Amino acid sequence: MYSGYSRERPPDFRYFLSYGKPGSLEGERYKRTPEIVDAWEKMIPAISSEGMNMHFTRWDQLAGVDAPEVVIFFARPEVLSGLFTIANFDRSDPNGVICPMGAGCSSIILYPFVEGQKDGSKDGSKDGSKEEPKVVLGMFDPSARPCVPLDVLTMAFPMRRFEKAVGYMEESFLATKEWARVEKKIERSGTLHRKEGQRERTENRSEV
């Protein structure tokens, strides 16, 4: 649904996302009522991926023929703070990053792709400001959390937005002593989570 291959919803989706149907369908309880689900669905943007394939590739494995549309970071808070701040670096409004409610895949596919279609030529508000692509913070979906590393969220940049952000790096806070202090915390965080990952792998092997 959120990748654009189909707009059809599973049967009783409005109940599945809310309180379910007694005796036949367990609800996820992410929305209070089926009616709220209905109203929420009407606000979800539609994309079409029919006849196309989606490829996910690590940045260091991109080839010259690749033309990525979205750059997705899986990161913990200290790294996210840098991504969040650079995403707002050239904006006068405080909303350079959005966090729409939805499935985990919607935060790395649907919403970043929709934002990437904005070209800055349309009026985005009553004051005449332009509609520029926004960055998407995500992976808050409780159903997706078991599949994501501990303490990790995502920040997805539409490619055009990412290119601008990279161009601002040298003149931004990333060159300051303040950020150097954060980098030390990033190193500490990496060390702690590597140890946690080793512990989890050991526990998983013992359960097999």
Short mmCIF file of C-alpha atoms in Angstrom, two decimals:
data_model
loop_
_atom_site.label_atom_id
_atom_site.label_comp_id
_atom_site.label_asym_id
_atom_site.label_seq_id
_atom_site.Cartn_x
_atom_site.Cartn_y
_atom_site.Cartn_z
CA MET A 1 0.00 0.00 0.00
CA TYR A 2 2.61 2.52 1.08
CA SER A 3 4.97 1.69 -1.78
CA GLY A 4 2.45 2.59 -4.47
CA TYR A 5 1.94 -0.88 -5.95
CA SER A 6 -1.67 -1.04 -4.80
CA ARG A 7 -4.26 1.28 -3.30
CA GLU A 8 -6.41 -1.61 -2.14
CA ARG A 9 -6.70 -2.23 1.57
CA PRO A 10 -7.04 -5.68 3.14
CA PRO A 11 -10.58 -6.61 4.18
CA ASP A 12 -11.61 -4.99 7.46
CA PHE A 13 -8.45 -2.85 7.52
CA ARG A 14 -10.34 -0.12 9.41
CA TYR A 15 -10.97 -2.63 12.20
CA PHE A 16 -7.50 -4.14 12.03
CA LEU A 17 -5.89 -0.76 12.66
CA SER A 18 -8.31 0.04 15.49
CA TYR A 19 -10.00 -2.31 17.96
CA GLY A 20 -10.59 -5.34 15.75
CA LYS A 21 -13.62 -7.61 15.55
CA PRO A 22 -14.38 -9.82 18.56
CA GLY A 23 -13.79 -13.47 17.78
CA SER A 24 -12.50 -12.95 14.24
CA LEU A 25 -9.91 -10.18 14.00
CA GLU A 26 -7.41 -8.86 16.52
CA GLY A 27 -6.90 -5.12 16.23
CA GLU A 28 -3.53 -3.38 16.42
CA ARG A 29 -5.19 -0.53 18.38
CA TYR A 30 -3.15 2.19 16.68
CA LYS A 31 -6.32 4.23 16.11
CA ARG A 32 -9.20 4.59 18.57
CA THR A 33 -12.05 3.88 16.16
CA PRO A 34 -12.61 2.61 12.60
CA GLU A 35 -14.03 6.03 11.74
CA ILE A 36 -10.74 7.68 12.66
CA VAL A 37 -8.97 5.16 10.42
CA ASP A 38 -11.28 6.11 7.54
CA ALA A 39 -10.61 9.83 7.98
CA TRP A 40 -6.86 9.25 8.36
CA GLU A 41 -6.71 7.18 5.16
CA LYS A 42 -8.24 10.01 3.15
CA MET A 43 -5.28 12.21 4.11
CA ILE A 44 -2.61 9.71 3.04
CA PRO A 45 -1.01 10.81 -0.26
CA ALA A 46 -1.15 8.41 -3.19
CA ILE A 47 1.78 7.38 -5.37
CA SER A 48 1.92 4.92 -8.25
CA SER A 49 4.77 2.44 -8.66
CA GLU A 50 3.02 0.18 -11.13
CA GLY A 51 5.45 -1.37 -13.59
CA MET A 52 8.50 -0.23 -11.62
CA ASN A 53 10.89 -1.82 -9.16
CA MET A 54 12.26 -0.26 -6.00
CA HIS A 55 15.92 -0.81 -5.23
CA PHE A 56 17.52 -0.21 -1.83
CA THR A 57 21.29 0.13 -2.00
CA ARG A 58 23.91 1.08 0.55
CA TRP A 59 25.43 4.46 -0.19
CA ASP A 60 28.94 3.04 -0.55
CA GLN A 61 27.68 0.52 -3.11
CA LEU A 62 25.97 2.95 -5.48
CA ALA A 63 27.03 2.69 -9.12
CA GLY A 64 27.44 5.53 -11.58
CA VAL A 65 24.18 4.65 -13.32
CA ASP A 66 22.17 4.82 -10.09
CA ALA A 67 19.90 7.81 -9.55
CA PRO A 68 18.64 7.61 -5.96
CA GLU A 69 15.48 9.49 -5.09
CA VAL A 70 15.68 9.18 -1.30
CA VAL A 71 18.58 8.90 1.15
CA ILE A 72 17.64 6.98 4.30
CA PHE A 73 19.64 7.18 7.52
CA PHE A 74 19.17 4.63 10.30
CA ALA A 75 20.54 6.45 13.31
CA ARG A 76 20.46 7.03 17.05
CA PRO A 77 19.68 10.38 18.77
CA GLU A 78 23.07 12.09 18.57
CA VAL A 79 23.38 11.48 14.83
CA LEU A 80 19.71 12.35 14.35
CA SER A 81 20.31 15.69 16.05
CA GLY A 82 22.84 16.57 13.37
CA LEU A 83 20.61 15.40 10.53
CA PHE A 84 17.65 17.27 11.98
CA THR A 85 19.61 20.49 12.37
CA ILE A 86 21.18 20.43 8.90
CA ALA A 87 17.71 19.71 7.46
CA ASN A 88 16.55 23.03 8.95
CA PHE A 89 19.75 24.98 8.28
CA ASP A 90 18.50 27.01 5.31
CA ARG A 91 14.86 27.32 6.33
CA SER A 92 13.22 30.27 8.08
CA ASP A 93 10.26 28.16 9.22
CA PRO A 94 10.72 25.56 12.00
CA ASN A 95 9.25 22.65 10.06
CA GLY A 96 11.98 21.33 7.81
CA VAL A 97 11.41 17.87 9.26
CA ILE A 98 8.02 16.18 9.42
CA CYS A 99 6.91 13.08 11.31
CA PRO A 100 3.64 11.79 9.83
CA MET A 101 1.96 8.86 11.54
CA GLY A 102 2.01 5.67 9.51
CA ALA A 103 3.56 2.28 8.95
CA GLY A 104 7.33 2.05 9.16
CA CYS A 105 7.64 1.69 5.40
CA SER A 106 5.64 4.87 4.82
CA SER A 107 8.31 6.88 6.62
CA ILE A 108 11.10 5.67 4.33
CA ILE A 109 9.16 5.23 1.06
CA LEU A 110 5.83 7.02 0.73
CA TYR A 111 6.34 10.33 2.50
CA PRO A 112 9.96 10.97 1.40
CA PHE A 113 8.98 10.19 -2.20
CA VAL A 114 6.00 12.56 -2.04
CA GLU A 115 8.19 15.29 -0.55
CA GLY A 116 10.72 14.74 -3.31
CA GLN A 117 8.13 15.66 -5.92
CA LYS A 118 7.90 19.21 -4.58
CA ASP A 119 9.92 21.55 -6.76
CA GLY A 120 9.70 24.80 -4.82
CA SER A 121 7.52 26.45 -7.43
CA LYS A 122 4.17 26.19 -5.65
CA ASP A 123 2.98 28.47 -2.91
CA GLY A 124 3.17 26.48 0.30
CA SER A 125 1.33 28.89 2.58
CA LYS A 126 -0.77 32.02 2.67
CA ASP A 127 2.32 34.20 3.06
CA GLY A 128 3.58 33.12 -0.36
CA SER A 129 6.44 30.91 0.83
CA LYS A 130 7.52 28.17 -1.56
CA GLU A 131 6.81 24.48 -1.07
CA GLU A 132 10.23 22.90 -0.62
CA PRO A 133 10.83 19.18 0.07
CA LYS A 134 10.90 18.25 3.73
CA VAL A 135 12.84 15.54 5.51
CA VAL A 136 10.93 12.69 7.15
CA LEU A 137 11.63 11.38 10.66
CA GLY A 138 10.23 7.91 11.17
CA MET A 139 10.17 4.27 12.18
CA PHE A 140 7.97 4.88 15.23
CA ASP A 141 5.53 2.17 14.13
CA PRO A 142 5.40 -0.38 17.01
CA SER A 143 4.93 -3.18 14.45
CA ALA A 144 8.18 -2.18 12.74
CA ARG A 145 10.24 -1.67 15.89
CA PRO A 146 11.15 -5.37 16.35
CA CYS A 147 12.83 -5.24 12.92
CA VAL A 148 14.93 -2.15 13.68
CA PRO A 149 18.17 -2.06 15.72
CA LEU A 150 17.94 -0.95 19.34
CA ASP A 151 17.43 2.81 19.85
CA VAL A 152 17.48 3.48 16.09
CA LEU A 153 15.07 5.71 14.15
CA THR A 154 15.16 6.83 10.52
CA MET A 155 15.66 10.18 8.81
CA ALA A 156 14.82 10.15 5.10
CA PHE A 157 15.99 12.96 2.80
CA PRO A 158 14.53 13.46 -0.67
CA MET A 159 17.62 13.44 -2.89
CA ARG A 160 17.37 17.07 -3.95
CA ARG A 161 17.09 18.11 -0.31
CA PHE A 162 20.05 15.92 0.62
CA GLU A 163 22.24 17.49 -2.07
CA LYS A 164 21.50 20.94 -0.68
CA ALA A 165 22.26 19.82 2.87
CA VAL A 166 25.63 18.39 1.82
CA GLY A 167 26.46 21.70 0.18
CA TYR A 168 25.92 23.51 3.47
CA MET A 169 28.02 21.22 5.65
CA GLU A 170 31.25 23.22 5.73
CA GLU A 171 29.52 26.48 6.71
CA SER A 172 27.20 24.86 9.25
CA PHE A 173 27.40 23.85 12.91
CA LEU A 174 29.20 20.67 11.80
CA ALA A 175 32.43 22.68 11.75
CA THR A 176 32.06 23.94 15.36
CA LYS A 177 33.50 22.85 18.69
CA GLU A 178 29.97 22.24 19.91
CA TRP A 179 29.45 19.55 17.32
CA ALA A 180 32.85 18.05 18.15
CA ARG A 181 31.49 17.43 21.65
CA VAL A 182 28.50 15.64 20.16
CA GLU A 183 30.82 13.52 18.02
CA LYS A 184 32.41 12.19 21.21
CA LYS A 185 28.98 11.10 22.38
CA ILE A 186 28.41 9.43 19.02
CA GLU A 187 31.58 7.39 19.57
CA ARG A 188 30.45 6.42 23.08
CA SER A 189 27.03 5.47 21.78
CA GLY A 190 28.57 3.29 19.09
CA THR A 191 30.71 1.47 21.65
CA LEU A 192 27.76 0.84 23.96
CA HIS A 193 25.53 -0.47 21.20
CA ARG A 194 28.22 -2.72 19.76
CA LYS A 195 28.44 -4.37 23.18
CA GLU A 196 24.65 -4.63 23.34
CA GLY A 197 24.59 -6.18 19.88
CA GLN A 198 27.16 -8.77 20.89
CA ARG A 199 25.09 -9.62 23.98
CA GLU A 200 21.92 -10.04 21.92
CA ARG A 201 23.66 -12.29 19.40
CA THR A 202 24.97 -14.46 22.24
CA GLU A 203 21.49 -14.73 23.74
CA ASN A 204 19.97 -15.60 20.37
CA ARG A 205 22.50 -18.38 19.79
CA SER A 206 21.77 -19.83 23.23
CA GLU A 207 18.04 -19.92 22.44
CA VAL A 208 18.51 -21.89 19.21
#
